[in-house]
mmCIF file of C-alpha atoms and ligand atoms in Angstrom:
data_model
loop_
_atom_site.group_PDB
_atom_site.id
_atom_site.type_symbol
_atom_site.label_atom_id
_atom_site.label_comp_id
_atom_site.label_asym_id
_atom_site.label_seq_id
_atom_site.Cartn_x
_atom_site.Cartn_y
_atom_site.Cartn_z
ATOM 1 C CA UNK A 1 15.515 4.591 14.056
ATOM 2 C CA UNK A 2 13.335 1.926 15.067
ATOM 3 C CA UNK A 3 14.173 -1.468 16.646
ATOM 4 C CA UNK A 4 13.538 -4.646 15.199
ATOM 5 C CA UNK A 5 11.691 -7.265 17.271
ATOM 6 C CA UNK A 6 14.570 -9.374 15.693
ATOM 7 C CA UNK A 7 16.883 -7.584 18.068
ATOM 8 C CA UNK A 8 15.650 -9.326 21.255
ATOM 9 C CA UNK A 9 15.208 -12.658 22.577
ATOM 10 C CA UNK A 10 11.583 -13.086 22.452
ATOM 11 C CA UNK A 11 11.608 -16.836 23.858
ATOM 12 C CA UNK A 12 8.480 -16.968 26.418
ATOM 13 C CA UNK A 13 7.800 -13.295 26.042
ATOM 14 C CA UNK A 14 4.035 -12.396 24.656
ATOM 15 C CA UNK A 15 4.380 -10.416 21.753
ATOM 16 C CA UNK A 16 1.316 -7.903 21.242
ATOM 17 C CA UNK A 17 1.833 -7.693 17.000
ATOM 18 C CA UNK A 18 -0.476 -5.129 15.393
ATOM 19 C CA UNK A 19 -0.948 -6.676 12.078
ATOM 20 C CA UNK A 20 -2.842 -6.087 8.717
ATOM 21 C CA UNK A 21 -4.885 -8.794 8.041
ATOM 22 C CA UNK A 22 -7.159 -6.607 5.998
ATOM 23 C CA UNK A 23 -7.905 -8.989 3.515
ATOM 24 C CA UNK A 24 -10.339 -9.379 0.379
ATOM 25 C CA UNK A 25 -12.950 -12.158 1.786
ATOM 26 C CA UNK A 26 -15.783 -13.410 -0.416
ATOM 27 C CA UNK A 27 -18.384 -16.051 1.384
ATOM 28 C CA UNK A 28 -16.670 -16.178 4.160
ATOM 29 C CA UNK A 29 -13.110 -17.039 2.826
ATOM 30 C CA UNK A 30 -10.127 -15.271 2.195
ATOM 31 C CA UNK A 31 -9.501 -14.861 -1.703
ATOM 32 C CA UNK A 32 -6.154 -13.039 -1.568
ATOM 33 C CA UNK A 33 -3.918 -14.173 1.246
ATOM 34 C CA UNK A 34 -0.788 -12.182 0.017
ATOM 35 C CA UNK A 35 -0.777 -10.149 3.385
ATOM 36 C CA UNK A 36 -1.451 -12.897 5.886
ATOM 37 C CA UNK A 37 1.244 -14.996 4.438
ATOM 38 C CA UNK A 38 3.912 -11.838 4.267
ATOM 39 C CA UNK A 39 2.724 -11.141 7.733
ATOM 40 C CA UNK A 40 3.047 -14.952 8.408
ATOM 41 C CA UNK A 41 6.816 -15.085 7.011
ATOM 42 C CA UNK A 42 8.012 -12.582 9.599
ATOM 43 C CA UNK A 43 6.304 -14.182 12.191
ATOM 44 C CA UNK A 44 7.142 -17.763 11.938
ATOM 45 C CA UNK A 45 10.675 -17.666 12.983
ATOM 46 C CA UNK A 46 9.611 -15.729 16.179
ATOM 47 C CA UNK A 47 6.902 -18.576 17.086
ATOM 48 C CA UNK A 48 10.464 -21.142 16.577
ATOM 49 C CA UNK A 49 12.232 -19.047 19.124
ATOM 50 C CA UNK A 50 9.459 -19.494 21.710
ATOM 51 C CA UNK A 51 7.665 -15.960 21.030
ATOM 52 C CA UNK A 52 3.901 -16.232 22.340
ATOM 53 C CA UNK A 53 1.854 -14.262 19.660
ATOM 54 C CA UNK A 54 -0.752 -12.128 20.437
ATOM 55 C CA UNK A 55 -2.585 -10.759 17.420
ATOM 56 C CA UNK A 56 -4.492 -7.337 16.512
ATOM 57 C CA UNK A 57 -5.683 -6.471 13.636
ATOM 58 C CA UNK A 58 -9.058 -4.272 12.102
ATOM 59 C CA UNK A 59 -11.090 -5.736 8.963
ATOM 60 C CA UNK A 60 -13.032 -3.413 7.262
ATOM 61 C CA UNK A 61 -14.645 -0.699 8.361
ATOM 62 C CA UNK A 62 -17.599 -1.501 11.119
ATOM 63 C CA UNK A 63 -19.757 1.177 12.990
ATOM 64 C CA UNK A 64 -18.128 0.873 16.047
ATOM 65 C CA UNK A 65 -20.260 -0.525 18.858
ATOM 66 C CA UNK A 66 -22.592 -2.280 16.725
ATOM 67 C CA UNK A 67 -20.722 -5.860 16.364
ATOM 68 C CA UNK A 68 -22.009 -6.505 13.034
ATOM 69 C CA UNK A 69 -20.682 -10.075 12.868
ATOM 70 C CA UNK A 70 -20.034 -9.894 9.027
ATOM 71 C CA UNK A 71 -16.486 -7.971 10.043
ATOM 72 C CA UNK A 72 -15.673 -10.472 12.854
ATOM 73 C CA UNK A 73 -12.119 -11.632 12.108
ATOM 74 C CA UNK A 74 -12.595 -15.370 13.514
ATOM 75 C CA UNK A 75 -12.586 -16.183 9.455
ATOM 76 C CA UNK A 76 -9.425 -14.990 8.847
ATOM 77 C CA UNK A 77 -8.391 -17.602 11.444
ATOM 78 C CA UNK A 78 -7.991 -20.923 8.672
ATOM 79 C CA UNK A 79 -5.462 -19.104 6.563
ATOM 80 C CA UNK A 80 -3.431 -17.398 9.256
ATOM 81 C CA UNK A 81 -3.313 -20.873 10.891
ATOM 82 C CA UNK A 82 -2.140 -22.449 7.518
ATOM 83 C CA UNK A 83 0.263 -19.537 7.142
ATOM 84 C CA UNK A 84 1.900 -19.510 10.732
ATOM 85 C CA UNK A 85 2.196 -23.418 10.599
ATOM 86 C CA UNK A 86 0.379 -23.226 14.297
ATOM 87 C CA UNK A 87 -3.185 -23.736 15.292
ATOM 88 C CA UNK A 88 -4.505 -19.725 15.945
ATOM 89 C CA UNK A 89 -6.775 -19.801 18.761
ATOM 90 C CA UNK A 90 -9.461 -17.134 19.129
ATOM 91 C CA UNK A 91 -10.830 -14.723 21.911
ATOM 92 C CA UNK A 92 -13.515 -12.800 20.543
ATOM 93 C CA UNK A 93 -12.885 -9.445 22.415
ATOM 94 C CA UNK A 94 -9.577 -7.682 22.361
ATOM 95 C CA UNK A 95 -9.244 -5.348 25.575
ATOM 96 C CA UNK A 96 -11.137 -7.382 28.004
ATOM 97 C CA UNK A 97 -9.799 -9.548 31.223
ATOM 98 C CA UNK A 98 -11.446 -12.515 29.314
ATOM 99 C CA UNK A 99 -8.443 -11.508 26.599
ATOM 100 C CA UNK A 100 -6.002 -11.160 29.082
ATOM 101 C CA UNK A 101 -6.582 -14.288 30.596
ATOM 102 C CA UNK A 102 -6.544 -16.189 27.384
ATOM 103 C CA UNK A 103 -2.956 -14.114 26.632
ATOM 104 C CA UNK A 104 -1.578 -15.315 29.793
ATOM 105 C CA UNK A 105 -2.753 -19.127 28.815
ATOM 106 C CA UNK A 106 -0.132 -19.138 25.449
ATOM 107 C CA UNK A 107 2.480 -21.156 25.802
ATOM 108 C CA UNK A 108 5.859 -20.647 23.847
ATOM 109 C CA UNK A 109 5.079 -20.802 20.033
ATOM 110 C CA UNK A 110 1.346 -20.583 20.056
ATOM 111 C CA UNK A 111 -0.652 -17.922 18.853
ATOM 112 C CA UNK A 112 -3.920 -15.845 19.809
ATOM 113 C CA UNK A 113 -5.809 -13.734 17.267
ATOM 114 C CA UNK A 114 -8.201 -11.102 18.855
ATOM 115 C CA UNK A 115 -11.545 -9.586 17.777
ATOM 116 C CA UNK A 116 -11.481 -7.256 15.405
ATOM 117 C CA UNK A 117 -10.117 -3.856 16.810
ATOM 118 C CA UNK A 118 -12.968 -1.558 15.104
ATOM 119 C CA UNK A 119 -15.873 -2.751 17.289
ATOM 120 C CA UNK A 120 -14.305 -0.480 19.811
ATOM 121 C CA UNK A 121 -14.510 2.915 19.398
ATOM 122 C CA UNK A 122 -11.560 3.913 21.242
ATOM 123 C CA UNK A 123 -9.307 2.066 18.248
ATOM 124 C CA UNK A 124 -9.802 5.204 15.824
ATOM 125 C CA UNK A 125 -9.958 7.518 18.107
ATOM 126 C CA UNK A 126 -6.473 6.852 19.336
ATOM 127 C CA UNK A 127 -8.041 7.137 23.009
ATOM 128 C CA UNK A 128 -5.325 6.099 25.529
ATOM 129 C CA UNK A 129 -7.975 4.294 27.813
ATOM 130 C CA UNK A 130 -8.254 1.721 25.037
ATOM 131 C CA UNK A 131 -4.400 1.150 24.549
ATOM 132 C CA UNK A 132 -3.854 0.843 27.714
ATOM 133 C CA UNK A 133 -6.454 -2.180 28.113
ATOM 134 C CA UNK A 134 -4.648 -3.788 25.017
ATOM 135 C CA UNK A 135 -1.423 -2.854 26.579
ATOM 136 C CA UNK A 136 -2.327 -5.949 29.544
ATOM 137 C CA UNK A 137 -2.508 -8.391 26.568
ATOM 138 C CA UNK A 138 1.582 -8.433 26.045
ATOM 139 C CA UNK A 139 5.334 -8.153 27.539
ATOM 140 C CA UNK A 140 6.142 -6.194 24.604
ATOM 141 C CA UNK A 141 4.478 -3.939 21.845
ATOM 142 C CA UNK A 142 5.126 -5.285 17.821
ATOM 143 C CA UNK A 143 3.810 -3.139 14.900
ATOM 144 C CA UNK A 144 4.415 -4.884 11.561
ATOM 145 C CA UNK A 145 1.208 -2.999 9.727
ATOM 146 C CA UNK A 146 3.230 -1.147 7.703
ATOM 147 C CA UNK A 147 0.140 -0.513 5.494
ATOM 148 C CA UNK A 148 -1.885 0.957 8.659
ATOM 149 C CA UNK A 149 0.757 2.919 9.932
ATOM 150 C CA UNK A 150 -0.630 5.967 8.242
ATOM 151 C CA UNK A 151 -3.755 5.594 10.390
ATOM 152 C CA UNK A 152 -3.039 7.314 14.523
ATOM 153 C CA UNK A 153 -5.224 4.499 16.260
ATOM 154 C CA UNK A 154 -4.828 3.163 19.358
ATOM 155 C CA UNK A 155 -3.230 -0.184 18.205
ATOM 156 C CA UNK A 156 -1.014 1.756 15.817
ATOM 157 C CA UNK A 157 0.167 5.215 17.716
ATOM 158 C CA UNK A 158 -1.180 5.409 21.433
ATOM 159 C CA UNK A 159 0.058 1.769 22.462
ATOM 160 C CA UNK A 160 3.562 1.965 20.916
ATOM 161 C CA UNK A 161 3.749 4.553 24.401
ATOM 162 C CA UNK A 162 2.687 1.935 26.742
ATOM 163 C CA UNK A 163 5.095 -1.114 26.377
ATOM 164 C CA UNK A 164 8.592 -1.585 24.654
ATOM 165 C CA UNK A 165 7.880 -0.981 21.288
ATOM 166 C CA UNK A 166 9.633 -2.591 18.723
ATOM 167 C CA UNK A 167 8.967 -2.707 14.439
ATOM 168 C CA UNK A 168 8.140 -6.181 12.778
ATOM 169 C CA UNK A 169 9.819 -7.834 10.130
ATOM 170 C CA UNK A 170 7.035 -6.884 7.552
ATOM 171 C CA UNK A 171 6.911 -3.373 8.529
ATOM 172 C CA UNK A 172 10.864 -2.948 8.339
ATOM 173 C CA UNK A 173 11.140 -4.659 5.134
ATOM 174 C CA UNK A 174 8.413 -2.308 3.368
ATOM 175 C CA UNK A 175 10.380 0.805 5.087
ATOM 176 C CA UNK A 176 13.546 -0.386 3.554
ATOM 177 C CA UNK A 177 12.564 -1.252 0.221
ATOM 178 C CA UNK A 178 10.219 2.229 0.016
ATOM 179 C CA UNK A 179 13.165 4.135 1.465
ATOM 180 C CA UNK A 180 15.784 2.641 -1.388
ATOM 181 C CA UNK A 181 13.606 3.267 -3.873
ATOM 182 C CA UNK A 182 12.329 7.130 -2.851
ATOM 183 C CA UNK A 183 15.010 8.687 -0.539
ATOM 184 C CA UNK A 184 18.513 6.626 -2.126
ATOM 185 C CA UNK A 185 17.481 5.579 -5.478
ATOM 186 C CA UNK A 186 19.869 4.511 -7.884
ATOM 187 C CA UNK A 187 19.614 7.279 -10.826
ATOM 188 C CA UNK A 188 17.915 7.243 -13.285
ATOM 189 C CA UNK A 189 14.888 7.052 -11.195
ATOM 190 C CA UNK A 190 11.793 7.095 -12.695
ATOM 191 C CA UNK A 191 8.109 7.315 -11.537
ATOM 192 C CA UNK A 192 5.016 5.833 -13.032
ATOM 193 C CA UNK A 193 1.815 7.592 -11.696
ATOM 194 C CA UNK A 194 -1.722 6.545 -12.924
ATOM 195 C CA UNK A 195 -4.966 6.690 -11.530
ATOM 196 C CA UNK A 196 -7.850 8.891 -11.928
ATOM 197 C CA UNK A 197 -7.424 12.030 -10.379
ATOM 198 C CA UNK A 198 -4.738 14.672 -10.210
ATOM 199 C CA UNK A 199 -6.544 15.767 -7.006
ATOM 200 C CA UNK A 200 -5.827 12.735 -4.833
ATOM 201 C CA UNK A 201 -2.164 12.477 -6.038
ATOM 202 C CA UNK A 202 -1.364 16.465 -5.818
ATOM 203 C CA UNK A 203 0.877 15.908 -2.613
ATOM 204 C CA UNK A 204 2.833 12.418 -4.217
ATOM 205 C CA UNK A 205 3.379 14.444 -7.473
ATOM 206 C CA UNK A 206 4.993 17.197 -6.025
ATOM 207 C CA UNK A 207 7.102 15.091 -3.745
ATOM 208 C CA UNK A 208 8.419 12.925 -6.519
ATOM 209 C CA UNK A 209 9.188 15.331 -9.312
ATOM 210 C CA UNK A 210 11.284 16.778 -6.644
ATOM 211 C CA UNK A 211 13.224 13.653 -6.231
ATOM 212 C CA UNK A 212 13.079 11.952 -9.444
ATOM 213 C CA UNK A 213 14.586 12.019 -12.756
ATOM 214 C CA UNK A 214 11.478 11.648 -14.536
ATOM 215 C CA UNK A 215 8.037 10.668 -13.804
ATOM 216 C CA UNK A 216 5.165 9.094 -16.104
ATOM 217 C CA UNK A 217 1.802 10.271 -15.855
ATOM 218 C CA UNK A 218 -0.934 8.073 -17.158
ATOM 219 C CA UNK A 219 -4.492 7.395 -16.725
ATOM 220 C CA UNK A 220 -7.251 9.801 -16.064
ATOM 221 C CA UNK A 221 -5.048 12.301 -14.617
ATOM 222 C CA UNK A 222 -3.199 12.628 -17.522
ATOM 223 C CA UNK A 223 -6.020 13.770 -19.275
ATOM 224 C CA UNK A 224 -6.156 16.880 -16.866
ATOM 225 C CA UNK A 225 -2.280 17.596 -17.715
ATOM 226 C CA UNK A 226 -3.700 17.238 -21.386
ATOM 227 C CA UNK A 227 -6.461 19.648 -20.767
ATOM 228 C CA UNK A 228 -3.932 22.276 -19.169
ATOM 229 C CA UNK A 229 -2.474 22.342 -22.510
ATOM 230 C CA UNK A 230 -5.313 23.134 -24.332
ATOM 231 C CA UNK A 231 -6.260 19.680 -25.700
ATOM 232 C CA UNK A 232 -9.946 18.623 -26.262
ATOM 233 C CA UNK A 233 -11.823 16.078 -23.796
ATOM 234 C CA UNK A 234 -14.648 15.077 -25.860
ATOM 235 C CA UNK A 235 -16.075 13.145 -22.656
ATOM 236 C CA UNK A 236 -13.120 12.314 -21.043
ATOM 237 C CA UNK A 237 -12.927 11.910 -17.070
ATOM 238 C CA UNK A 238 -10.759 15.033 -16.370
ATOM 239 C CA UNK A 239 -10.644 17.718 -13.484
ATOM 240 C CA UNK A 240 -10.778 21.579 -14.991
ATOM 241 C CA UNK A 241 -10.654 22.785 -11.612
ATOM 242 C CA UNK A 242 -6.994 21.314 -11.503
ATOM 243 C CA UNK A 243 -5.405 22.963 -14.227
ATOM 244 C CA UNK A 244 -3.563 25.348 -11.778
ATOM 245 C CA UNK A 245 -2.191 22.433 -9.691
ATOM 246 C CA UNK A 246 -1.120 21.142 -13.189
ATOM 247 C CA UNK A 247 0.711 23.978 -14.121
ATOM 248 C CA UNK A 248 2.261 24.135 -10.216
ATOM 249 C CA UNK A 249 3.548 20.592 -10.543
ATOM 250 C CA UNK A 250 5.149 21.087 -14.280
ATOM 251 C CA UNK A 251 6.985 24.350 -12.935
ATOM 252 C CA UNK A 252 8.166 22.211 -9.870
ATOM 253 C CA UNK A 253 9.328 19.448 -12.262
ATOM 254 C CA UNK A 254 11.080 22.206 -14.378
ATOM 255 C CA UNK A 255 12.803 23.822 -11.503
ATOM 256 C CA UNK A 256 14.476 20.374 -10.529
ATOM 257 C CA UNK A 257 15.017 18.955 -13.901
ATOM 258 C CA UNK A 258 12.387 16.364 -13.552
ATOM 259 C CA UNK A 259 10.724 15.356 -17.172
ATOM 260 C CA UNK A 260 7.180 14.716 -17.110
ATOM 261 C CA UNK A 261 5.933 12.385 -19.952
ATOM 262 C CA UNK A 262 2.147 12.618 -20.988
ATOM 263 C CA UNK A 263 0.692 10.234 -23.865
ATOM 264 C CA UNK A 264 1.182 11.341 -26.901
ATOM 265 C CA UNK A 265 -1.676 9.085 -28.723
ATOM 266 C CA UNK A 266 -4.985 8.290 -27.172
ATOM 267 C CA UNK A 267 -7.194 5.195 -27.352
ATOM 268 C CA UNK A 268 -10.654 7.251 -27.377
ATOM 269 C CA UNK A 269 -14.136 5.124 -27.333
ATOM 270 C CA UNK A 270 -17.887 6.196 -27.271
ATOM 271 C CA UNK A 271 -18.423 4.104 -23.895
ATOM 272 C CA UNK A 272 -16.811 2.681 -20.773
ATOM 273 C CA UNK A 273 -17.053 -0.866 -21.913
ATOM 274 C CA UNK A 274 -15.568 -3.973 -22.942
ATOM 275 C CA UNK A 275 -14.347 -4.212 -26.618
ATOM 276 C CA UNK A 276 -16.247 -0.593 -27.296
ATOM 277 C CA UNK A 277 -15.393 0.201 -30.950
ATOM 278 C CA UNK A 278 -12.284 2.264 -30.084
ATOM 279 C CA UNK A 279 -9.888 4.758 -32.132
ATOM 280 C CA UNK A 280 -6.187 5.521 -31.638
ATOM 281 C CA UNK A 281 -5.865 9.191 -32.160
ATOM 282 C CA UNK A 282 -2.856 11.847 -31.069
ATOM 283 C CA UNK A 283 -3.171 13.082 -27.966
ATOM 284 C CA UNK A 284 -4.802 16.479 -29.278
ATOM 285 C CA UNK A 285 -7.341 14.949 -31.508
ATOM 286 C CA UNK A 286 -10.060 13.309 -29.047
ATOM 287 C CA UNK A 287 -12.979 13.254 -30.781
ATOM 288 C CA UNK A 288 -16.134 14.687 -29.777
ATOM 289 C CA UNK A 289 -18.339 12.455 -28.153
ATOM 290 C CA UNK A 290 -15.871 10.047 -26.672
ATOM 291 C CA UNK A 291 -13.668 9.359 -23.810
ATOM 292 C CA UNK A 292 -10.076 8.820 -23.664
ATOM 293 C CA UNK A 293 -9.339 5.388 -21.883
ATOM 294 C CA UNK A 294 -5.957 4.380 -22.548
ATOM 295 C CA UNK A 295 -2.284 5.753 -24.010
ATOM 296 C CA UNK A 296 -1.944 4.286 -27.355
ATOM 297 C CA UNK A 297 1.316 2.586 -28.990
ATOM 298 C CA UNK A 298 3.218 5.307 -29.594
ATOM 299 C CA UNK A 299 2.950 6.586 -25.782
ATOM 300 C CA UNK A 300 3.547 2.969 -24.616
ATOM 301 C CA UNK A 301 7.241 2.886 -26.753
ATOM 302 C CA UNK A 302 8.190 6.290 -25.211
ATOM 303 C CA UNK A 303 7.222 4.879 -22.173
ATOM 304 C CA UNK A 304 8.814 1.952 -22.163
ATOM 305 C CA UNK A 305 12.277 3.739 -23.817
ATOM 306 C CA UNK A 306 12.249 6.105 -21.083
ATOM 307 C CA UNK A 307 12.273 2.653 -18.465
ATOM 308 C CA UNK A 308 15.032 1.181 -20.348
ATOM 309 C CA UNK A 309 17.304 3.882 -19.253
ATOM 310 C CA UNK A 310 16.284 4.209 -15.736
ATOM 311 C CA UNK A 311 18.032 2.124 -12.710
ATOM 312 C CA UNK A 312 14.976 2.580 -10.463
ATOM 313 C CA UNK A 313 11.351 2.419 -11.232
ATOM 314 C CA UNK A 314 8.521 3.432 -8.796
ATOM 315 C CA UNK A 315 5.104 2.562 -9.887
ATOM 316 C CA UNK A 316 1.411 3.668 -8.402
ATOM 317 C CA UNK A 317 -1.593 3.613 -10.236
ATOM 318 C CA UNK A 318 -2.840 2.024 -13.970
ATOM 319 C CA UNK A 319 -2.229 3.798 -16.779
ATOM 320 C CA UNK A 320 -5.683 3.616 -18.434
ATOM 321 C CA UNK A 321 -9.052 1.442 -17.962
ATOM 322 C CA UNK A 322 -7.108 -1.867 -16.869
ATOM 323 C CA UNK A 323 -10.029 -3.383 -16.063
ATOM 324 C CA UNK A 324 -11.374 -3.554 -19.613
ATOM 325 C CA UNK A 325 -10.408 -4.456 -22.878
ATOM 326 C CA UNK A 326 -8.612 -3.383 -25.190
ATOM 327 C CA UNK A 327 -8.154 -0.585 -22.875
ATOM 328 C CA UNK A 328 -5.340 -2.520 -20.468
ATOM 329 C CA UNK A 329 -2.831 -2.510 -22.915
ATOM 330 C CA UNK A 330 -0.656 0.834 -21.803
ATOM 331 C CA UNK A 331 -0.916 -0.739 -18.192
ATOM 332 C CA UNK A 332 -0.014 -4.493 -19.348
ATOM 333 C CA UNK A 333 3.070 -3.561 -21.782
ATOM 334 C CA UNK A 334 4.411 -0.918 -19.491
ATOM 335 C CA UNK A 335 3.971 -3.433 -16.242
ATOM 336 C CA UNK A 336 5.851 -6.251 -18.623
ATOM 337 C CA UNK A 337 8.788 -3.945 -19.577
ATOM 338 C CA UNK A 338 9.264 -3.165 -16.060
ATOM 339 C CA UNK A 339 9.040 -6.408 -14.897
ATOM 340 C CA UNK A 340 11.500 -7.229 -17.648
ATOM 341 C CA UNK A 341 14.407 -5.047 -16.581
ATOM 342 C CA UNK A 342 13.925 -6.065 -12.880
ATOM 343 C CA UNK A 343 13.979 -9.445 -13.844
ATOM 344 C CA UNK A 344 17.699 -9.012 -15.856
ATOM 345 C CA UNK A 345 18.752 -6.994 -12.866
ATOM 346 C CA UNK A 346 18.794 -3.832 -14.924
ATOM 347 C CA UNK A 347 16.218 -1.953 -12.450
ATOM 348 C CA UNK A 348 15.232 -2.110 -8.988
ATOM 349 C CA UNK A 349 11.062 -1.983 -9.421
ATOM 350 C CA UNK A 350 9.029 -1.111 -6.362
ATOM 351 C CA UNK A 351 4.929 -0.869 -6.565
ATOM 352 C CA UNK A 352 2.165 -0.354 -4.026
ATOM 353 C CA UNK A 353 -0.809 1.262 -3.717
ATOM 354 C CA UNK A 354 -4.679 -0.002 -4.101
ATOM 355 C CA UNK A 355 -5.091 -0.827 -7.638
ATOM 356 C CA UNK A 356 -1.412 -1.087 -8.647
ATOM 357 C CA UNK A 357 -1.139 -4.454 -7.715
ATOM 358 C CA UNK A 358 -4.386 -5.744 -8.840
ATOM 359 C CA UNK A 359 -3.028 -4.159 -12.450
ATOM 360 C CA UNK A 360 0.479 -5.964 -11.885
ATOM 361 C CA UNK A 361 -1.202 -9.276 -11.171
ATOM 362 C CA UNK A 362 -3.494 -8.649 -14.279
ATOM 363 C CA UNK A 363 -0.374 -8.398 -16.227
ATOM 364 C CA UNK A 364 1.021 -11.518 -14.320
ATOM 365 C CA UNK A 365 4.190 -9.940 -13.317
ATOM 366 C CA UNK A 366 3.964 -9.527 -9.757
ATOM 367 C CA UNK A 367 6.567 -11.812 -9.009
ATOM 368 C CA UNK A 368 9.005 -10.279 -11.074
ATOM 369 C CA UNK A 369 8.730 -6.579 -9.123
ATOM 370 C CA UNK A 370 11.762 -6.216 -6.611
ATOM 371 C CA UNK A 371 9.164 -5.448 -4.424
ATOM 372 C CA UNK A 372 5.461 -4.788 -4.191
ATOM 373 C CA UNK A 373 4.013 -3.298 -1.100
ATOM 374 C CA UNK A 374 1.233 -4.541 0.820
ATOM 375 C CA UNK A 375 0.293 -0.892 1.371
ATOM 376 C CA UNK A 376 -2.486 1.056 0.259
ATOM 377 C CA UNK A 377 -3.257 4.266 1.705
ATOM 378 C CA UNK A 378 0.360 4.029 3.716
ATOM 379 C CA UNK A 379 2.254 3.439 0.439
ATOM 380 C CA UNK A 380 0.495 6.816 -0.971
ATOM 381 C CA UNK A 381 1.165 9.055 2.118
ATOM 382 C CA UNK A 382 4.778 7.543 1.980
ATOM 383 C CA UNK A 383 5.332 8.689 -1.511
ATOM 384 C CA UNK A 384 3.981 12.093 -0.338
ATOM 385 C CA UNK A 385 6.495 12.338 1.943
ATOM 386 C CA UNK A 386 4.464 12.287 4.949
ATOM 387 C CA UNK A 387 5.707 11.270 8.305
ATOM 388 C CA UNK A 388 3.240 8.203 8.946
ATOM 389 C CA UNK A 389 2.020 8.072 12.802
ATOM 390 C CA UNK A 390 2.721 4.384 13.074
ATOM 391 C CA UNK A 391 6.366 4.409 12.504
ATOM 392 C CA UNK A 392 7.015 8.197 14.190
ATOM 393 C CA UNK A 393 5.288 6.237 17.188
ATOM 394 C CA UNK A 394 7.944 3.381 17.371
ATOM 395 C CA UNK A 395 10.952 6.085 16.732
ATOM 396 C CA UNK A 396 12.847 6.678 20.579
ATOM 397 C CA UNK A 397 11.724 9.965 21.888
ATOM 398 C CA UNK A 398 13.841 13.081 21.128
ATOM 399 C CA UNK A 399 16.272 14.080 23.870
ATOM 400 C CA UNK A 400 15.682 17.883 25.300
ATOM 401 C CA UNK A 401 18.087 20.015 24.193
HETATM 402 C C1 3PG B 1 -5.732 -1.113 3.964
HETATM 403 O O1 3PG B 1 -6.673 -2.098 3.705
HETATM 404 O O2 3PG B 1 -5.696 0.107 2.933
HETATM 405 C C2 3PG B 1 -5.635 -0.837 5.500
HETATM 406 O O3 3PG B 1 -5.498 -2.010 6.290
HETATM 407 C C3 3PG B 1 -5.878 0.264 6.070
HETATM 408 O O4 3PG B 1 -7.486 0.382 6.027
HETATM 409 P P1 3PG B 1 -8.408 1.956 6.226
HETATM 410 O O5 3PG B 1 -8.097 2.347 4.825
HETATM 411 O O6 3PG B 1 -9.665 1.290 6.220
HETATM 412 O O7 3PG B 1 -7.780 2.480 7.376
HETATM 413 MG MG1 MG B 2 -7.325 1.803 2.616
#
């Protein structure tokens, strides 16, 4: 198991904290501070106990060595200072003597943010020399970036071997919520898996059908399932080369007694455009020249009826083209049902991954979910059942037999 940073006396120590402050920014201002706020919530008590925070993060995917100022993390400082409740100082480098001197000048309860890790090629290369230079910035290392734990980078992997390594509060919160929902869910447990492509979620589907009681498949990937059953596709997005994969997933599900629910009616339009004239037809009757953009009302009712019996609901990916009306209905109505069940205390609801949070925000239900992960790619890899390198690096080394 990982050791929480909250288990040690942090007073006077320089905590070298890997955060994920990779947040949306528009015209130099943070437009969604969720990751910053969730990170800060766990750090504030440590600051109050006299910790000295040296914060590392990446932002975007800059070309290493080019130092494109657009990727500077300095612009995150106002939002971070607000969230932490202390003015955050800034080091315009992260693995230099100057940064070390700044880290050593911190007093108890103060915080320093270091420049974008990804300006240095050593970060993504998991370079031990870069990690060793970073390690000089702290007395102990804290990984609080669950959403980066799928990356074996210097600041998430190599560094954990160089300093006493601890797990931060947000990382622990994420791990517990996801473990409870996936590894020991209260049954019946149902997953909702949407999004465009089967091919990007093969491993997720294979893992989930082996563990849960039902999987609701929606979005573009449901088209491929329908196609595998011989349904016409018109102009719909689907992956003809994934038919064997779909059959394999269905066989695995049958073997483990997991029900797969697909749309039984579909909303089709001639164009992927706001308010395009739409028809609702049975799932095997997509008209020529149209594309499937959402699940229909009969499907929504069936999905929601299945959720009514669930005690655990896991959600990744939208069920239709939720960004444009009127093709947002399956996503919105199913999100609202899950949120209501959660609100009434009837089900534990856990969501995460890329578009999912945007979809829940659009439905206005994020606050009712039991847990909404801050992770995109890391959430997906967790659903695949993979060991995340950033978490593995926090585990104590195995004793030789
Ligand atoms: C994310 O936003 O998903 C994380 O910050 C990881 O970013 P990356 O996909 O660029 O590694
Ligand atoms: Mg990502």
